[in-house]
Short mmCIF file of C-alpha atoms in Angstrom, two decimals:
data_model
loop_
_atom_site.label_atom_id
_atom_site.label_comp_id
_atom_site.label_asym_id
_atom_site.label_seq_id
_atom_site.Cartn_x
_atom_site.Cartn_y
_atom_site.Cartn_z
CA MET A 1 20.79 35.95 17.22
CA GLU A 2 17.04 35.94 17.68
CA ASP A 3 16.51 34.03 14.45
CA SER A 4 18.86 31.14 15.23
CA VAL A 5 17.29 27.67 15.28
CA THR A 6 17.21 26.18 18.77
CA ASP A 7 15.90 23.04 20.41
CA ALA A 8 12.37 23.85 21.55
CA ASP A 9 12.81 22.25 24.95
CA ASN A 10 16.04 23.68 26.24
CA ASP A 11 17.12 26.40 23.86
CA VAL A 12 20.26 24.47 22.89
CA PRO A 13 21.19 25.37 19.31
CA ALA A 14 20.68 22.42 16.95
CA GLY A 15 24.36 22.51 16.13
CA GLU A 16 25.17 21.77 19.78
CA ALA A 17 22.28 19.43 20.64
CA ALA A 18 24.16 16.11 20.63
CA ASP A 19 21.79 14.77 23.28
CA ASP A 20 20.47 11.29 24.06
CA ALA A 21 17.82 11.42 21.32
CA ILE A 22 20.40 11.74 18.58
CA GLN A 23 22.68 8.90 19.73
CA PRO A 24 22.79 5.83 17.42
CA PHE A 25 20.81 2.74 18.43
CA SER A 26 22.89 -0.13 19.80
CA ASP A 27 20.85 -2.63 17.80
CA LEU A 28 23.74 -4.96 17.07
CA SER A 29 24.73 -5.32 20.71
CA ASP A 30 23.29 -8.80 21.24
CA ASP A 31 23.30 -11.99 19.24
CA GLY A 32 19.59 -12.65 19.47
CA HIS A 33 19.84 -14.67 22.69
CA ASP A 34 18.26 -11.77 24.59
CA ASP A 35 15.12 -12.24 22.49
CA VAL A 36 13.65 -14.80 24.83
CA THR A 37 12.48 -14.98 28.44
CA VAL A 38 11.10 -17.89 30.48
CA MET A 39 8.35 -17.49 33.09
CA ASP A 40 6.77 -20.38 34.98
CA GLY A 41 8.13 -22.79 32.42
CA ASN A 42 6.58 -20.90 29.50
CA VAL A 43 8.77 -19.33 26.85
CA PHE A 44 8.09 -15.82 25.57
CA LEU A 45 9.72 -13.56 23.03
CA ARG A 46 10.74 -10.09 24.15
CA ALA A 47 8.99 -7.68 21.82
CA ALA A 48 7.75 -4.10 21.95
CA ARG A 49 4.52 -2.17 21.48
CA SER A 50 4.00 1.47 20.72
CA ALA A 51 2.04 3.19 23.50
CA SER A 52 0.41 5.54 21.03
CA SER A 53 -0.22 3.40 17.94
CA GLY A 54 -0.47 -0.04 19.53
CA VAL A 55 1.77 -1.48 16.81
CA GLU A 56 3.83 -4.44 18.00
CA ALA A 57 7.25 -5.42 16.74
CA PHE A 58 9.60 -8.33 17.12
CA PRO A 59 12.51 -8.01 17.69
CA ALA A 60 11.98 -5.12 20.09
CA ARG A 61 13.04 -1.78 18.70
CA PRO A 62 13.09 1.83 19.85
CA VAL A 63 10.87 3.35 17.13
CA CYS A 64 7.33 2.44 16.06
CA PRO A 65 7.63 1.10 12.49
CA GLU A 66 4.24 2.57 11.55
CA SER A 67 4.24 6.01 13.13
CA GLY A 68 7.86 6.73 14.03
CA ALA A 69 6.91 7.37 17.65
CA ARG A 70 9.68 6.86 20.20
CA ASP A 71 7.32 5.29 22.71
CA MET A 72 7.93 1.56 22.39
CA GLN A 73 7.26 -0.41 25.57
CA ALA A 74 8.45 -3.91 26.37
CA ILE A 75 5.92 -6.71 25.89
CA ARG A 76 6.04 -10.50 25.75
CA LEU A 77 4.76 -12.68 22.90
CA GLY A 78 3.92 -16.36 23.38
CA PRO A 79 4.08 -19.07 24.39
CA GLU A 80 1.55 -20.13 21.72
CA ALA A 81 1.55 -19.25 18.03
CA VAL A 82 0.40 -20.63 14.68
CA LEU A 83 2.73 -21.76 11.92
CA HIS A 84 1.74 -19.79 8.80
CA SER A 85 4.24 -21.46 6.48
CA TYR A 86 7.57 -23.25 6.66
CA SER A 87 10.46 -24.70 4.68
CA THR A 88 13.34 -27.04 5.37
CA VAL A 89 16.50 -25.48 3.99
CA HIS A 90 19.21 -27.67 2.48
CA VAL A 91 21.77 -25.07 1.35
CA SER A 92 23.65 -22.58 3.45
CA ALA A 93 27.10 -21.06 3.41
CA THR A 94 26.95 -20.14 7.07
CA ARG A 95 25.09 -22.79 9.07
CA ALA A 96 24.58 -26.53 9.31
CA VAL A 97 21.87 -27.98 7.08
CA PRO A 98 19.15 -29.07 6.99
CA TYR A 99 17.28 -26.65 9.19
CA THR A 100 13.65 -25.60 9.16
CA LEU A 101 12.30 -22.06 9.21
CA GLY A 102 8.74 -20.90 9.57
CA TYR A 103 6.69 -17.77 9.94
CA ILE A 104 4.69 -17.89 13.17
CA ASP A 105 1.72 -15.66 13.96
CA PHE A 106 0.92 -14.69 17.55
CA PRO A 107 -2.70 -14.13 18.67
CA SER A 108 -2.11 -10.36 18.63
CA GLY A 109 -1.28 -10.54 14.91
CA THR A 110 2.46 -10.05 15.20
CA ARG A 111 4.57 -12.33 13.01
CA ALA A 112 8.07 -13.70 13.63
CA LEU A 113 10.48 -15.86 11.70
CA ALA A 114 11.32 -18.88 13.81
CA GLN A 115 13.47 -21.94 13.73
CA VAL A 116 11.18 -24.98 13.73
CA ARG A 117 11.97 -28.36 15.27
CA ALA A 118 9.68 -31.21 14.37
CA ASP A 119 9.70 -34.79 13.19
CA ALA A 120 9.81 -35.16 9.42
CA GLY A 121 6.41 -34.98 7.81
CA THR A 122 4.61 -33.59 10.85
CA LEU A 123 4.44 -29.95 9.79
CA ARG A 124 1.58 -28.27 7.95
CA CYS A 125 0.39 -24.72 7.44
CA ASP A 126 -1.78 -23.33 10.26
CA LEU A 127 -0.37 -25.83 12.79
CA PRO A 128 -0.44 -24.61 16.43
CA VAL A 129 3.09 -24.34 17.82
CA ASN A 130 4.70 -23.54 21.17
CA LEU A 131 7.84 -21.52 21.84
CA CYS A 132 10.74 -23.48 23.29
CA ALA A 133 14.18 -22.40 24.54
CA ASP A 134 17.30 -23.85 26.08
CA ASP A 135 19.45 -22.50 28.89
CA ALA A 136 21.75 -20.74 26.42
CA GLY A 137 18.87 -18.59 25.19
CA THR A 138 18.44 -20.33 21.85
CA TRP A 139 14.75 -20.47 20.95
CA TRP A 140 12.61 -22.33 18.45
CA VAL A 141 9.05 -23.58 18.00
CA GLU A 142 7.67 -27.10 18.08
CA PRO A 143 4.23 -28.45 17.15
CA LYS A 144 1.97 -27.98 20.14
CA GLU A 145 1.15 -31.63 20.54
CA SER A 146 4.82 -32.60 20.81
CA ALA A 147 5.98 -29.66 22.95
CA ALA A 148 6.65 -30.27 26.61
CA MET B 1 0.41 14.16 -25.13
CA SER B 2 1.91 11.70 -22.67
CA THR B 3 5.35 12.22 -21.18
CA ASP B 4 8.26 11.19 -23.37
CA MET B 5 10.14 8.65 -21.26
CA GLY B 6 12.37 7.69 -24.10
CA THR B 7 12.54 4.93 -26.67
CA ILE B 8 14.99 2.06 -26.63
CA ILE B 9 16.65 2.08 -30.04
CA GLY B 10 19.64 -0.12 -29.27
CA ALA B 11 20.27 -3.09 -27.00
CA GLY B 12 22.97 -5.58 -26.17
CA MET B 13 23.46 -8.52 -23.84
CA ILE B 14 26.19 -11.06 -23.27
CA PRO B 15 25.29 -14.74 -22.91
CA MET B 16 24.52 -15.38 -19.23
CA GLY B 17 26.73 -17.96 -17.57
CA LYS B 18 29.71 -18.50 -15.33
CA HIS B 19 32.30 -16.02 -16.57
CA ARG B 20 34.85 -16.32 -13.79
CA ALA B 21 37.65 -14.85 -15.92
CA SER B 22 35.75 -11.61 -16.55
CA SER B 23 35.76 -8.42 -14.50
CA TYR B 24 32.69 -6.18 -14.25
CA PRO B 25 33.94 -4.09 -17.20
CA GLY B 26 34.84 -7.33 -18.96
CA LEU B 27 31.23 -8.45 -18.64
CA ALA B 28 29.58 -5.14 -19.48
CA VAL B 29 31.66 -3.48 -22.18
CA PRO B 30 30.64 -5.94 -24.94
CA ALA B 31 26.97 -5.38 -24.05
CA VAL B 32 27.38 -1.60 -24.07
CA GLN B 33 29.21 -1.65 -27.39
CA GLN B 34 26.50 -3.84 -28.93
CA ALA B 35 23.79 -1.52 -27.62
CA LEU B 36 25.50 1.54 -29.12
CA ARG B 37 26.24 -0.22 -32.39
CA SER B 38 22.64 -1.39 -32.81
CA ALA B 39 21.43 2.14 -32.01
CA GLY B 40 23.72 3.59 -34.66
CA LEU B 41 25.34 5.84 -32.06
CA SER B 42 28.87 6.27 -30.77
CA PRO B 43 30.14 6.63 -27.19
CA SER B 44 30.50 10.38 -27.66
CA ASP B 45 26.73 10.65 -28.26
CA VAL B 46 25.91 9.40 -24.74
CA GLN B 47 24.83 12.22 -22.43
CA SER B 48 23.91 10.25 -19.32
CA VAL B 49 24.78 6.82 -17.89
CA VAL B 50 23.05 4.81 -15.15
CA CYS B 51 24.49 1.49 -14.01
CA GLY B 52 22.50 -0.99 -11.93
CA HIS B 53 24.26 -3.67 -9.91
CA ALA B 54 24.18 -5.24 -6.46
CA PHE B 55 27.69 -6.52 -5.94
CA GLY B 56 29.96 -4.52 -8.26
CA GLY B 57 31.54 -2.30 -5.64
CA MET B 58 32.41 1.35 -5.93
CA LEU B 59 32.07 3.21 -9.22
CA THR B 60 31.02 0.19 -11.25
CA GLY B 61 29.49 2.32 -14.00
CA GLN B 62 32.56 4.52 -14.35
CA ARG B 63 34.83 1.45 -14.43
CA ILE B 64 32.81 0.21 -17.41
CA VAL B 65 32.26 3.30 -19.54
CA LYS B 66 35.76 4.77 -19.09
CA ASP B 67 37.01 1.82 -21.09
CA ILE B 68 35.11 2.95 -24.18
CA GLY B 69 35.77 6.66 -24.00
CA ILE B 70 32.63 7.82 -22.20
CA GLY B 71 33.49 10.50 -19.69
CA GLY B 72 32.58 13.96 -18.52
CA VAL B 73 28.88 13.05 -18.41
CA PRO B 74 26.85 12.09 -15.32
CA VAL B 75 27.36 8.43 -14.35
CA LEU B 76 25.06 7.19 -11.60
CA ASN B 77 25.35 3.83 -9.86
CA VAL B 78 22.23 2.25 -8.38
CA ASP B 79 21.74 -0.76 -6.12
CA ASN B 80 18.20 -2.05 -5.60
CA ALA B 81 19.02 -5.75 -5.22
CA CYS B 82 17.45 -7.68 -8.12
CA SER B 83 15.78 -4.46 -9.28
CA GLY B 84 19.09 -2.65 -9.73
CA GLY B 85 19.15 -2.92 -13.51
CA ALA B 86 15.49 -1.99 -13.91
CA SER B 87 16.05 0.91 -11.53
CA ALA B 88 18.85 2.07 -13.79
CA LEU B 89 16.43 1.97 -16.72
CA HIS B 90 13.91 3.90 -14.61
CA LEU B 91 16.46 6.62 -13.88
CA ALA B 92 17.57 6.78 -17.52
CA ALA B 93 13.91 7.23 -18.53
CA ARG B 94 13.67 10.04 -15.98
CA ASP B 95 16.67 11.73 -17.54
CA ILE B 96 14.88 11.69 -20.88
CA ALA B 97 11.51 12.71 -19.42
CA GLU B 98 12.98 15.60 -17.47
CA GLY B 99 15.02 16.87 -20.38
CA ARG B 100 18.48 16.17 -18.97
CA ALA B 101 19.50 14.03 -21.92
CA ASP B 102 18.45 13.09 -25.46
CA VAL B 103 20.66 9.97 -25.36
CA ALA B 104 20.91 7.91 -22.16
CA LEU B 105 22.62 4.60 -21.53
CA ALA B 106 21.29 2.10 -18.97
CA ILE B 107 23.55 -0.78 -17.91
CA GLY B 108 22.83 -3.80 -15.71
CA VAL B 109 25.65 -6.04 -14.58
CA ASP B 110 26.55 -8.51 -11.85
CA LYS B 111 29.01 -11.29 -11.21
CA LEU B 112 27.69 -13.90 -8.79
CA THR B 113 30.48 -16.42 -9.32
CA GLN B 114 32.64 -14.17 -7.14
CA PHE B 115 30.81 -15.76 -4.17
CA GLY B 116 31.67 -19.34 -5.08
CA GLY B 117 28.10 -20.66 -5.36
CA GLY B 118 25.27 -21.18 -2.88
CA THR B 119 22.52 -18.76 -2.04
CA LEU B 120 22.67 -15.04 -2.65
CA PRO B 121 24.52 -13.28 0.19
CA LEU B 122 21.99 -11.19 2.11
CA VAL B 123 22.62 -8.36 4.55
CA GLU B 124 23.84 -10.05 7.72
CA GLU B 125 22.58 -7.35 10.08
CA ASP B 126 18.94 -8.07 9.15
CA PRO B 127 17.25 -9.93 12.04
CA GLU B 128 15.61 -12.55 9.79
CA VAL B 129 18.87 -13.20 7.98
CA GLN B 130 20.48 -13.71 11.38
CA ARG B 131 17.84 -16.37 12.06
CA GLY B 132 18.66 -18.25 8.86
CA MET B 133 16.63 -16.58 6.13
CA VAL B 134 17.88 -17.18 2.59
CA MET B 135 16.03 -16.25 -0.59
CA PRO B 136 15.06 -19.84 -1.51
CA ALA B 137 13.47 -20.24 1.94
CA LEU B 138 11.33 -17.13 1.52
CA TYR B 139 10.01 -18.33 -1.83
CA ALA B 140 9.66 -21.87 -0.51
CA MET B 141 7.38 -20.65 2.27
CA ARG B 142 5.30 -18.87 -0.36
CA ALA B 143 5.19 -22.11 -2.31
CA GLN B 144 4.19 -24.13 0.72
CA ARG B 145 1.38 -21.71 1.46
CA TYR B 146 0.25 -21.70 -2.19
CA LEU B 147 0.10 -25.49 -2.29
CA HIS B 148 -1.81 -25.50 1.00
CA GLU B 149 -4.38 -22.86 0.08
CA ARG B 150 -4.89 -23.94 -3.52
CA ASN B 151 -4.84 -27.68 -2.85
CA GLU B 152 -2.07 -28.15 -5.41
CA THR B 153 1.02 -30.38 -5.54
CA PRO B 154 4.68 -29.67 -6.41
CA GLU B 155 3.95 -31.01 -9.91
CA LEU B 156 2.41 -27.64 -10.70
CA LEU B 157 5.56 -25.81 -9.60
CA ALA B 158 7.68 -28.08 -11.78
CA ARG B 159 5.62 -27.14 -14.84
CA VAL B 160 6.94 -23.58 -14.52
CA SER B 161 10.51 -24.84 -14.88
CA VAL B 162 9.56 -27.07 -17.79
CA LYS B 163 8.11 -24.09 -19.66
CA ALA B 164 11.08 -21.86 -18.83
CA ARG B 165 13.59 -24.44 -20.01
CA ARG B 166 11.60 -25.05 -23.20
CA HIS B 167 11.69 -21.34 -23.98
CA GLY B 168 15.39 -21.14 -23.14
CA VAL B 169 16.29 -23.69 -25.80
CA ALA B 170 15.77 -21.04 -28.49
CA ASN B 171 17.78 -18.37 -26.65
CA PRO B 172 21.54 -18.38 -27.26
CA PHE B 173 21.92 -15.89 -24.41
CA ALA B 174 20.36 -18.29 -21.87
CA GLN B 175 22.48 -20.05 -19.25
CA PHE B 176 20.43 -23.25 -19.64
CA ARG B 177 19.42 -24.36 -23.13
CA LYS B 178 18.23 -27.89 -22.50
CA GLU B 179 14.65 -29.02 -22.01
CA THR B 180 13.60 -30.76 -18.83
CA THR B 181 10.63 -32.74 -17.55
CA VAL B 182 8.36 -32.55 -14.52
CA GLU B 183 9.90 -35.77 -13.24
CA GLU B 184 13.46 -34.44 -13.64
CA VAL B 185 12.60 -31.18 -11.89
CA LEU B 186 11.00 -32.94 -8.93
CA ALA B 187 13.85 -35.44 -8.66
CA SER B 188 16.56 -32.79 -8.53
CA ARG B 189 18.05 -32.20 -5.11
CA PRO B 190 16.06 -30.27 -2.51
CA ILE B 191 17.11 -26.65 -1.92
CA ALA B 192 14.34 -25.31 0.30
CA GLU B 193 11.34 -27.62 0.42
CA PRO B 194 9.21 -27.85 -1.65
CA LEU B 195 11.63 -26.15 -4.09
CA THR B 196 14.20 -28.34 -5.79
CA LEU B 197 17.35 -27.29 -7.61
CA LEU B 198 15.68 -27.03 -11.03
CA GLN B 199 13.07 -24.72 -9.56
CA CYS B 200 15.68 -22.13 -8.61
CA CYS B 201 17.44 -19.61 -10.84
CA PRO B 202 21.11 -20.46 -11.33
CA THR B 203 24.17 -18.64 -10.04
CA GLY B 204 25.73 -16.77 -12.90
CA ASP B 205 27.28 -13.65 -14.37
CA GLY B 206 25.90 -11.33 -16.97
CA ALA B 207 25.50 -7.85 -18.38
CA ALA B 208 23.03 -6.02 -20.55
CA ALA B 209 22.67 -2.48 -21.87
CA VAL B 210 20.08 -0.38 -23.64
CA VAL B 211 20.26 3.02 -25.33
CA LEU B 212 17.31 5.34 -24.77
CA VAL B 213 16.69 8.40 -26.89
CA SER B 214 14.15 11.20 -26.68
CA GLU B 215 11.30 11.23 -29.20
CA LYS B 216 12.87 14.30 -30.80
CA LYS B 217 16.15 12.44 -31.29
CA ARG B 218 14.37 9.30 -32.51
CA ARG B 219 12.48 11.24 -35.17
CA GLU B 220 15.70 12.90 -36.31
CA MET B 221 17.28 9.49 -36.65
CA GLY B 222 14.19 7.90 -38.22
CA THR B 223 14.70 4.81 -36.09
CA ALA B 224 12.21 2.17 -34.90
CA GLY B 225 12.29 1.09 -31.29
CA ALA B 226 10.49 0.24 -28.08
CA ALA B 227 8.98 3.32 -26.45
CA ILE B 228 8.68 3.34 -22.67
CA ARG B 229 5.02 3.93 -21.82
CA ALA B 230 5.36 3.33 -18.09
CA SER B 231 8.30 3.17 -15.69
CA VAL B 232 7.24 2.44 -12.14
CA LEU B 233 9.44 1.88 -9.11
CA HIS B 234 7.98 0.96 -5.71
CA SER B 235 9.64 0.24 -2.36
CA GLY B 236 6.89 -1.81 -0.73
CA LYS B 237 5.59 -1.38 2.78
CA ALA B 238 6.93 -3.15 5.82
CA THR B 239 4.69 -4.80 8.37
CA THR B 240 5.43 -6.52 11.65
CA GLY B 241 2.22 -8.51 11.39
CA PHE B 242 0.31 -10.77 9.04
CA ARG B 243 1.21 -10.74 5.37
CA ASN B 244 -0.65 -12.77 2.75
CA MET B 245 2.20 -14.62 1.06
CA LEU B 246 0.14 -15.13 -2.11
CA THR B 247 -0.62 -11.42 -2.46
CA PRO B 248 2.68 -9.63 -3.14
CA GLU B 249 1.39 -6.11 -2.49
CA ILE B 250 4.40 -4.40 -4.03
CA THR B 251 3.80 -6.05 -7.40
CA TYR B 252 0.02 -5.50 -7.29
CA HIS B 253 0.52 -1.79 -6.60
CA SER B 254 3.32 -1.35 -9.13
CA ALA B 255 1.32 -3.10 -11.84
CA ALA B 256 -1.78 -1.01 -11.19
CA ASP B 257 0.29 2.18 -11.45
CA ALA B 258 2.03 0.97 -14.61
CA TYR B 259 -1.19 0.10 -16.42
CA GLU B 260 -2.69 3.43 -15.44
CA ALA B 261 0.38 5.34 -16.63
CA ALA B 262 0.40 3.48 -19.95
CA GLY B 263 -3.36 3.78 -20.38
CA ILE B 264 -3.73 0.09 -21.14
CA GLY B 265 -4.69 -3.08 -19.33
CA ALA B 266 -3.10 -6.47 -18.82
CA GLY B 267 -5.12 -7.82 -21.74
CA ASP B 268 -3.26 -5.48 -24.11
CA ILE B 269 0.16 -7.01 -23.34
CA ASP B 270 1.63 -9.46 -25.87
CA VAL B 271 4.84 -10.46 -24.11
CA VAL B 272 5.95 -10.41 -20.48
CA GLU B 273 9.32 -10.89 -18.85
CA LEU B 274 8.64 -11.40 -15.13
CA HIS B 275 10.69 -12.16 -12.05
CA ASP B 276 10.66 -15.98 -11.94
CA ALA B 277 13.62 -16.33 -9.58
CA PHE B 278 11.86 -19.45 -8.26
CA THR B 279 8.97 -21.37 -9.80
CA ILE B 280 6.34 -20.22 -7.31
CA ALA B 281 7.05 -16.61 -8.22
CA GLU B 282 5.70 -16.98 -11.74
CA LEU B 283 2.37 -18.34 -10.52
CA VAL B 284 1.94 -15.64 -7.90
CA TYR B 285 2.90 -12.91 -10.36
CA TYR B 286 0.40 -14.08 -13.02
CA GLU B 287 -2.25 -12.94 -10.58
CA ALA B 288 -0.44 -9.84 -9.31
CA LEU B 289 0.18 -8.56 -12.85
CA GLY B 290 -3.46 -9.17 -13.78
CA LEU B 291 -2.71 -11.84 -16.38
CA CYS B 292 -5.47 -13.85 -14.69
CA ALA B 293 -7.88 -13.47 -11.80
CA ARG B 294 -6.90 -14.42 -8.27
CA GLY B 295 -6.95 -18.15 -7.86
CA GLU B 296 -6.58 -18.89 -11.57
CA SER B 297 -2.79 -18.97 -11.99
CA ALA B 298 -2.57 -22.76 -11.94
CA ALA B 299 -5.15 -23.05 -14.71
CA LEU B 300 -3.44 -20.32 -16.73
CA LEU B 301 -0.17 -22.26 -16.70
CA ARG B 302 -1.75 -25.66 -17.32
CA ASP B 303 -3.77 -24.30 -20.25
CA GLY B 304 -0.62 -23.12 -22.00
CA ALA B 305 -1.92 -19.56 -22.08
CA THR B 306 1.50 -18.17 -21.12
CA SER B 307 3.57 -19.90 -23.78
CA TYR B 308 3.79 -19.67 -27.57
CA GLY B 309 0.35 -19.95 -29.10
CA GLY B 310 -1.24 -18.76 -25.88
CA ARG B 311 -2.78 -15.45 -24.94
CA VAL B 312 0.43 -13.83 -23.67
CA VAL B 313 3.93 -15.25 -23.86
CA VAL B 314 5.56 -15.07 -20.44
CA ASN B 315 9.35 -15.21 -20.30
CA PRO B 316 10.16 -16.06 -23.93
CA SER B 317 13.83 -15.66 -22.98
CA GLY B 318 13.53 -18.61 -20.60
CA GLY B 319 13.20 -16.18 -17.71
CA LEU B 320 15.47 -16.07 -14.73
CA LEU B 321 15.09 -19.86 -14.36
CA ALA B 322 16.67 -20.65 -17.73
CA LYS B 323 18.24 -17.48 -19.04
CA GLY B 324 19.87 -16.85 -15.67
CA HIS B 325 19.69 -14.18 -12.98
CA PRO B 326 22.83 -12.15 -12.41
CA VAL B 327 20.79 -9.96 -10.03
CA GLY B 328 21.57 -6.38 -11.11
CA ALA B 329 21.76 -7.34 -14.78
CA SER B 330 18.30 -8.88 -14.99
CA GLY B 331 16.11 -5.78 -15.28
CA VAL B 332 18.08 -4.51 -18.26
CA ALA B 333 18.31 -7.98 -19.78
CA GLN B 334 14.51 -8.16 -19.69
CA ALA B 335 14.36 -4.82 -21.53
CA VAL B 336 16.79 -6.13 -24.13
CA GLU B 337 14.65 -9.23 -24.65
CA VAL B 338 11.38 -7.36 -25.14
CA PHE B 339 13.12 -4.75 -27.36
CA TRP B 340 14.08 -7.59 -29.66
CA HIS B 341 10.50 -8.88 -29.73
CA LEU B 342 8.98 -5.44 -30.31
CA THR B 343 11.39 -4.75 -33.17
CA GLY B 344 11.15 -8.19 -34.77
CA GLN B 345 14.71 -9.18 -33.93
CA ALA B 346 14.09 -12.09 -31.55
CA GLY B 347 14.83 -14.76 -34.15
CA ARG B 348 13.56 -18.27 -33.48
CA ARG B 349 11.80 -17.22 -30.27
CA GLN B 350 10.05 -14.19 -31.81
CA VAL B 351 6.56 -13.57 -30.41
CA GLU B 352 4.79 -12.88 -33.67
CA GLY B 353 3.12 -9.52 -33.93
CA ALA B 354 4.26 -8.36 -30.51
CA ARG B 355 3.35 -4.69 -30.06
CA ARG B 356 3.30 -4.20 -26.28
CA ALA B 357 5.47 -5.73 -23.58
CA LEU B 358 5.80 -5.65 -19.81
CA THR B 359 8.93 -6.26 -17.74
CA HIS B 360 8.86 -6.90 -13.99
CA VAL B 361 11.55 -7.39 -11.39
CA THR B 362 11.45 -7.26 -7.62
CA GLY B 363 14.29 -6.95 -5.15
CA GLY B 364 14.00 -8.71 -1.83
CA GLY B 365 15.71 -10.07 1.18
CA ILE B 366 14.88 -7.83 4.13
CA SER B 367 12.57 -8.61 7.01
CA GLY B 368 9.05 -7.27 7.18
CA MET B 369 8.86 -6.59 3.45
CA ASP B 370 7.24 -8.50 0.63
CA HIS B 371 10.17 -7.17 -1.37
CA GLY B 372 12.25 -4.03 -0.96
CA ALA B 373 11.87 -2.94 -4.56
CA CYS B 374 9.67 -3.61 -7.57
CA THR B 375 10.16 -2.15 -11.01
CA ILE B 376 7.71 -2.48 -13.88
CA HIS B 377 8.15 -1.14 -17.38
CA ILE B 378 5.59 -1.18 -20.19
CA LEU B 379 7.00 -0.76 -23.68
CA GLU B 380 5.38 -0.32 -27.07
CA ALA B 381 6.72 -0.78 -30.59
CA VAL B 382 7.14 2.53 -32.46
CA GLY B 383 8.45 3.57 -35.85
#
């Protein structure tokens, strides 16, 4: 059986190598409330960065979306970001309306879709925003000048 | 000699609308029969079938063609969101180009009334969808950014709807056939600000079909048609970082590849059917398809260059805004529309002297992507 294909590391035949690396990702295991962490009153998003490529991703994930490397390390994003664009949504089959969404850009260049809370008429593109969260783990952004 | 990707010699489409009493076969069979009839071919001539849809469920294509006696030939079902129908056309063209068939049938069909109205149901396991993303919001954020960067007002967006509705008046296959005004568009109820109801494509049902034949078969038949000169399908590239919302990279890249494949430029195109699911899309795609330079889309629309009498007629059917957008049907419906123009069969909305046409659909709704699919076809009158 010298020609049989085996795992390079431990000589386990591929047909028997049901190891940790081949297990499915449990990426539906939370409801998004684990996305946020609070330190010294500042709110951060839990994200990830590839040790080899430096590519960041939010939400955190196990594989680098640019290189495929399995070397993602936990990082935090926030508490400050910039609102790239936004819209108040008036139709939804699944949630109460209206609600406001926006794309926020962190200083590192990583972008996230966020819920936005602000007084009517106060939003504009490129507005500085701060991350906010409640005790239940729900997070959103507010214009920097009105954030606590 | 360029690759023979087939020539459309027959086409059919049902009027788009709310057809709650119709099944998927009920929607599509009349379109398929019309396509075959206009091609002068019978079901037994069909050697390959591709069916594009997003919400038809298992074996949609087989459920349709078995009802008219087509069987024993390959039937392939393809989902690529809004690009499903155009992807079906792409695969049918491949079957011709690679010699698998001399007669191929491409079908596009979808029934959105099955969802009872509201926004298109997106994949719930996507993280942005979990945070509230809906298609109108994505386009609305593009619109907001466009208005901000270009120092424009929603009045410009409304002009896209006014043009689409004006074109739709002359199209008996359009879901909306009544003109509107800028004031009426802006006063309609908000959907995702700054987009109002009349700036969004309607919920509806529809089906379309085209028959492609090889050049050898076309010459045997002595038939005129619309030859496919380019058939490009792109998937886009995800990013976790900055994306310029006014530069839809997937459409820019697809268009560049399509023009290169066809050996022509944007200035050679007489008629365009593009993906105007929301008003902002048409403006952004003017630039991405090279119909104007970056930054000049507002002027192009205001000058009337994209309507009858202008340089290139964009969406003579009324586009997705007026004709309707039953997702998987739209790419094939666009091909039907331009086939009619290239063969002088478009009736009151005929673009006079049309020789070359471009069709463009995207398919979106997943995080990190501009869109998940983009399909562009360039067609030329032959025969």
